[in-house]
mmCIF file with all atom_site columns, C-alpha atoms in Angstrom:
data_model
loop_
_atom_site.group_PDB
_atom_site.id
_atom_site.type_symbol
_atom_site.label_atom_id
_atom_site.label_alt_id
_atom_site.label_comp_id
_atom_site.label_asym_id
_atom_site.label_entity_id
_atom_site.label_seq_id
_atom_site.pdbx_PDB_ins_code
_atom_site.Cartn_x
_atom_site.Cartn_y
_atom_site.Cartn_z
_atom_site.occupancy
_atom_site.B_iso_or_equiv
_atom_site.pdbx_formal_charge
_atom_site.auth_seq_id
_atom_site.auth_comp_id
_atom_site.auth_asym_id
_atom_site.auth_atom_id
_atom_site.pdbx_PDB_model_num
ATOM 1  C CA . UNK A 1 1  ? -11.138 -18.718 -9.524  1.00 0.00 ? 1330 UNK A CA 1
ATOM 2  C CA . UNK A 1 2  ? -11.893 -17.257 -12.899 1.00 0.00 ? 1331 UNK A CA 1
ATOM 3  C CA . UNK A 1 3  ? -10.767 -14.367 -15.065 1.00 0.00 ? 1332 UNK A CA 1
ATOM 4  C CA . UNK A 1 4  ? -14.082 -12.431 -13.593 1.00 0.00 ? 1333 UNK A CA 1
ATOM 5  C CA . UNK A 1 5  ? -13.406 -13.176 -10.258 1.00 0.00 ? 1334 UNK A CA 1
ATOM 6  C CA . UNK A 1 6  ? -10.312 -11.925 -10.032 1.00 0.00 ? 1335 UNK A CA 1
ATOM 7  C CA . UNK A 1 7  ? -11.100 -8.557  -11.795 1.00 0.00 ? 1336 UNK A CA 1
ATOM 8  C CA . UNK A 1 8  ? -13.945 -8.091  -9.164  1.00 0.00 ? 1337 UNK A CA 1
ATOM 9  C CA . UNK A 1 9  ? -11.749 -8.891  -6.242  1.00 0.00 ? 1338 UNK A CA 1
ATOM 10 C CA . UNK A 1 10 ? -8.713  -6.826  -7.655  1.00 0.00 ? 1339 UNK A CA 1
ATOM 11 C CA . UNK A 1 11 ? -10.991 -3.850  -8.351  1.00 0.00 ? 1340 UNK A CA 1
ATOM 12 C CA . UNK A 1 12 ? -12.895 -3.988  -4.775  1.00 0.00 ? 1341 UNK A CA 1
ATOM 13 C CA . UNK A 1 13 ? -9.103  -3.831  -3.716  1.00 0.00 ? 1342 UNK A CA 1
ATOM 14 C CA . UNK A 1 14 ? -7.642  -1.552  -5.563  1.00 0.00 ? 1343 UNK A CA 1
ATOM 15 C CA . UNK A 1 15 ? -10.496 0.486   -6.643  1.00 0.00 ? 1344 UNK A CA 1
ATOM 16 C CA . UNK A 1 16 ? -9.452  0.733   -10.036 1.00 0.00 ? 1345 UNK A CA 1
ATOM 17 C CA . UNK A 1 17 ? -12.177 0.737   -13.247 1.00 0.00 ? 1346 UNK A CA 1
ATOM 18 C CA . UNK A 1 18 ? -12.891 -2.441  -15.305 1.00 0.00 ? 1347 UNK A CA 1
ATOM 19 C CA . UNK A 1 19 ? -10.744 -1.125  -17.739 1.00 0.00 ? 1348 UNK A CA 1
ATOM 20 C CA . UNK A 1 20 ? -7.277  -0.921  -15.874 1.00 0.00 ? 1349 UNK A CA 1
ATOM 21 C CA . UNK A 1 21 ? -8.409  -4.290  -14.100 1.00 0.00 ? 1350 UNK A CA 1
ATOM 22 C CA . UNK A 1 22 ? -8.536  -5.957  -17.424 1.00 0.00 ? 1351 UNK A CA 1
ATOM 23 C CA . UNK A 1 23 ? -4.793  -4.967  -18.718 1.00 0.00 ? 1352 UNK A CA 1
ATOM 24 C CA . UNK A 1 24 ? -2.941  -5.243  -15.152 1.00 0.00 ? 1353 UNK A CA 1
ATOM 25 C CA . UNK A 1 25 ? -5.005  -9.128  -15.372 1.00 0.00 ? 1354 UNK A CA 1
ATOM 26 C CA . UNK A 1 26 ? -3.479  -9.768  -19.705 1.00 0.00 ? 1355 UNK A CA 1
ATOM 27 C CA . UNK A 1 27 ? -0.133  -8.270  -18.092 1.00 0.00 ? 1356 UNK A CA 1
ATOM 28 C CA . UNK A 1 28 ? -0.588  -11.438 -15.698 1.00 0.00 ? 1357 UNK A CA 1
ATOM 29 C CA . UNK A 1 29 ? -1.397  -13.307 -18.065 1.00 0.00 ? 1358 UNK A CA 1
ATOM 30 C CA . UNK A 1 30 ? 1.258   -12.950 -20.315 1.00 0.00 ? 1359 UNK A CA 1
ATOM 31 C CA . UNK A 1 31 ? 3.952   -13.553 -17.975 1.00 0.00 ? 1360 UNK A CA 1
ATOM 32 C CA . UNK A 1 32 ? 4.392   -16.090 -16.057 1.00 0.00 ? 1361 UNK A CA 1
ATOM 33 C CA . UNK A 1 33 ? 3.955   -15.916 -12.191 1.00 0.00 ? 1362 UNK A CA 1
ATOM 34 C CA . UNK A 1 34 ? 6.704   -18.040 -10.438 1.00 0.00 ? 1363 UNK A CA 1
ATOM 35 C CA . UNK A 1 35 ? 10.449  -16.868 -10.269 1.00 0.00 ? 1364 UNK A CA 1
ATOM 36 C CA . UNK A 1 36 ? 12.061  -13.435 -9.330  1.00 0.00 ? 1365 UNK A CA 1
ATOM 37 C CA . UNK A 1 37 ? 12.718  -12.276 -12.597 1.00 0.00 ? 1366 UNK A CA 1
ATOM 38 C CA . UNK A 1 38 ? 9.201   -12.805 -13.912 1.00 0.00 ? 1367 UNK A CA 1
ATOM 39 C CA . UNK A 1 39 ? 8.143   -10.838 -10.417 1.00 0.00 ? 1368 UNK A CA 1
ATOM 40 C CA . UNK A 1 40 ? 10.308  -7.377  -12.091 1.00 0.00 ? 1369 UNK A CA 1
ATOM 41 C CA . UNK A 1 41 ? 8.971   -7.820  -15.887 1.00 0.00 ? 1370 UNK A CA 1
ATOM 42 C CA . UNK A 1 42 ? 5.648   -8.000  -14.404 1.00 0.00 ? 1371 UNK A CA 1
ATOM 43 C CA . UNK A 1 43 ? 6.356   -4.511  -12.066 1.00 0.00 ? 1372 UNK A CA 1
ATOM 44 C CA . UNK A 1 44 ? 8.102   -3.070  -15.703 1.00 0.00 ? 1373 UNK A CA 1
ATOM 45 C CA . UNK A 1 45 ? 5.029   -3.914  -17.221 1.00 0.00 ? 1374 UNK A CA 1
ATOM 46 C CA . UNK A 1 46 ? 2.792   -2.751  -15.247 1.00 0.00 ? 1375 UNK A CA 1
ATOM 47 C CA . UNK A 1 47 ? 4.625   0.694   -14.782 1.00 0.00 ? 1376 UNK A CA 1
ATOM 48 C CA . UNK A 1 48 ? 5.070   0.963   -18.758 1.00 0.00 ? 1377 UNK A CA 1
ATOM 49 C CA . UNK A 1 49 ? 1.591   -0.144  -19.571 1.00 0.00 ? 1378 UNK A CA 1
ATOM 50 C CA . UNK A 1 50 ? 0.246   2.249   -16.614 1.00 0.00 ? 1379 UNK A CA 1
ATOM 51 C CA . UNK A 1 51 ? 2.520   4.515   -16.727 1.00 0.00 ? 1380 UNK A CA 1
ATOM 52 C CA . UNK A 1 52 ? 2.657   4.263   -12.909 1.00 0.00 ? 1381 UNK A CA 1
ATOM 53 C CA . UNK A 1 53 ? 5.549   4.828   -10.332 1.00 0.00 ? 1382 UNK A CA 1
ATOM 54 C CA . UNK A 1 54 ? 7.719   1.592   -8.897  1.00 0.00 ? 1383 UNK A CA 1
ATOM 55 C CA . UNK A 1 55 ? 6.121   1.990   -5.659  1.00 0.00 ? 1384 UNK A CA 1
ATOM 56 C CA . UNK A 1 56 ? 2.129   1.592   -7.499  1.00 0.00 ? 1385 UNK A CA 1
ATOM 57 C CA . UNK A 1 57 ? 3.802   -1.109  -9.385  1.00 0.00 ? 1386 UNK A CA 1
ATOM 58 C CA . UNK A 1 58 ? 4.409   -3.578  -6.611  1.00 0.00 ? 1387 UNK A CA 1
ATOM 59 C CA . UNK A 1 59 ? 1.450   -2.512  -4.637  1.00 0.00 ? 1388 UNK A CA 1
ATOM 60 C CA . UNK A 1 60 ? -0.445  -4.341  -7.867  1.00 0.00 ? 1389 UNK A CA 1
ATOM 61 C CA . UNK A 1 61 ? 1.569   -6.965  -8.120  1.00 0.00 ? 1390 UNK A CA 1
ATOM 62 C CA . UNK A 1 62 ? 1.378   -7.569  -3.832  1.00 0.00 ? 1391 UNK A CA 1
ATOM 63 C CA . UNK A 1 63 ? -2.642  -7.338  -4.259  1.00 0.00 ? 1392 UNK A CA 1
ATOM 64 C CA . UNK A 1 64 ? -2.522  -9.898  -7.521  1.00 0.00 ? 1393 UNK A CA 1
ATOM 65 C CA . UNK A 1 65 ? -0.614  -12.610 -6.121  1.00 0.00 ? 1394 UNK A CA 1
ATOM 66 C CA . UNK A 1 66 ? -2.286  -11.965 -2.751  1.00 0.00 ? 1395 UNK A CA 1
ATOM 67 C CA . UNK A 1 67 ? -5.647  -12.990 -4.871  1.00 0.00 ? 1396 UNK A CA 1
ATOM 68 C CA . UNK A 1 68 ? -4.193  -15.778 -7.002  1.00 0.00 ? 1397 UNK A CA 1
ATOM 69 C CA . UNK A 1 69 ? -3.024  -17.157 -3.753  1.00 0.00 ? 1398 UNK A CA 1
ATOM 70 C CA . UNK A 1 70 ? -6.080  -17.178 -1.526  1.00 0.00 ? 1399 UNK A CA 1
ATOM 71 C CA . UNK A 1 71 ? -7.561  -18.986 -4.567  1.00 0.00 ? 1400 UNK A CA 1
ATOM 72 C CA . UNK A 1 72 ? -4.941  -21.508 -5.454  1.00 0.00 ? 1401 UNK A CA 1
ATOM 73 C CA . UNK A 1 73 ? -5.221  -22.379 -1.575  1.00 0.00 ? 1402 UNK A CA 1
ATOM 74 C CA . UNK A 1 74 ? -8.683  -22.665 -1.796  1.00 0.00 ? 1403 UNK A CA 1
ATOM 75 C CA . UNK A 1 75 ? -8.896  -24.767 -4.896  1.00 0.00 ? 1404 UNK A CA 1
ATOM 76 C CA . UNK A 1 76 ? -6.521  -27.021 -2.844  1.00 0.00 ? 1405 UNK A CA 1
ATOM 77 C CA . UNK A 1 77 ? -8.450  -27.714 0.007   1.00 0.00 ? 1406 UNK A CA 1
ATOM 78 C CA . UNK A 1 78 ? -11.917 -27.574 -1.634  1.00 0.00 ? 1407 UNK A CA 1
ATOM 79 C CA . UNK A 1 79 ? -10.843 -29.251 -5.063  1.00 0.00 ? 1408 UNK A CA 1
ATOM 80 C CA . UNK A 1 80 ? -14.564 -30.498 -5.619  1.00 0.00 ? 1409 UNK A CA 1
ATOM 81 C CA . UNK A 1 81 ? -16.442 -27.242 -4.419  1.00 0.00 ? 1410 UNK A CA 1
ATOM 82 C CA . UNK A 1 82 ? -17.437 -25.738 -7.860  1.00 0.00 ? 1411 UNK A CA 1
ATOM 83 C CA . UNK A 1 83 ? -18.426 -29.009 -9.033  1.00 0.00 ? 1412 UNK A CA 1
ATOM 84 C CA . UNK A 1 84 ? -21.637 -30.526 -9.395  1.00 0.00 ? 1413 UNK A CA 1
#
C-alpha cells in the first residue's frame, strides 16, 4: 500500500479532509510504529498537532494501524500482486 492509498482509506474512514489526512499520515511517518511507547508519542502527537482530545487521539491511531495492517497482511500473502 502506498502513501495515497492510505490517505484515501483513512479519509473514507474517518471522514476527515486531505489536509488533516496528510499530517495524522507525516505524524506516522515520523515515528515509528512498533512498541508501546511509540503507540503514546504517536496519540501526543496527534492530540498536539490536532489539537484533539485523548479519546479522538486513539480512535486515529486504532483506524491507522487497522489500515497498515490489512495491508502488511495483504502484501504477505499476495507478495507478487502489484507486480507485472
Amino acid at each position: 500500500m502506498n502513501k495515497k492509498e492510505f490517505i484515501e482509506k483513512f479519509s473514507k474512514q474517518t471522514n476527515y479532509d486531505e489536509r488533516k489526512c496528510n499530517l495524522i499520515n507525516s505524524i506516522i511517518e515520523d515515528t515509528f510504529i512498533i512498541g508501546k511507547n511509540n503507540k503514546e508519542r504517536m496519540i501526543s502527537k496527534f492530540k498536539e498537532k490536532l489539537n484533539i482530545e485523548e479519546e479522538e487521539a486513539n480512535k486515529i491511531y486504532e483506524i491507522a494501524m487497522q489500515i497498515i495492517g490489512t495491508g502488511i497482511k495483504d502484501k504477505l500473502k499476495h507478495p507478487f500482486k502489484n507486480q507485472g
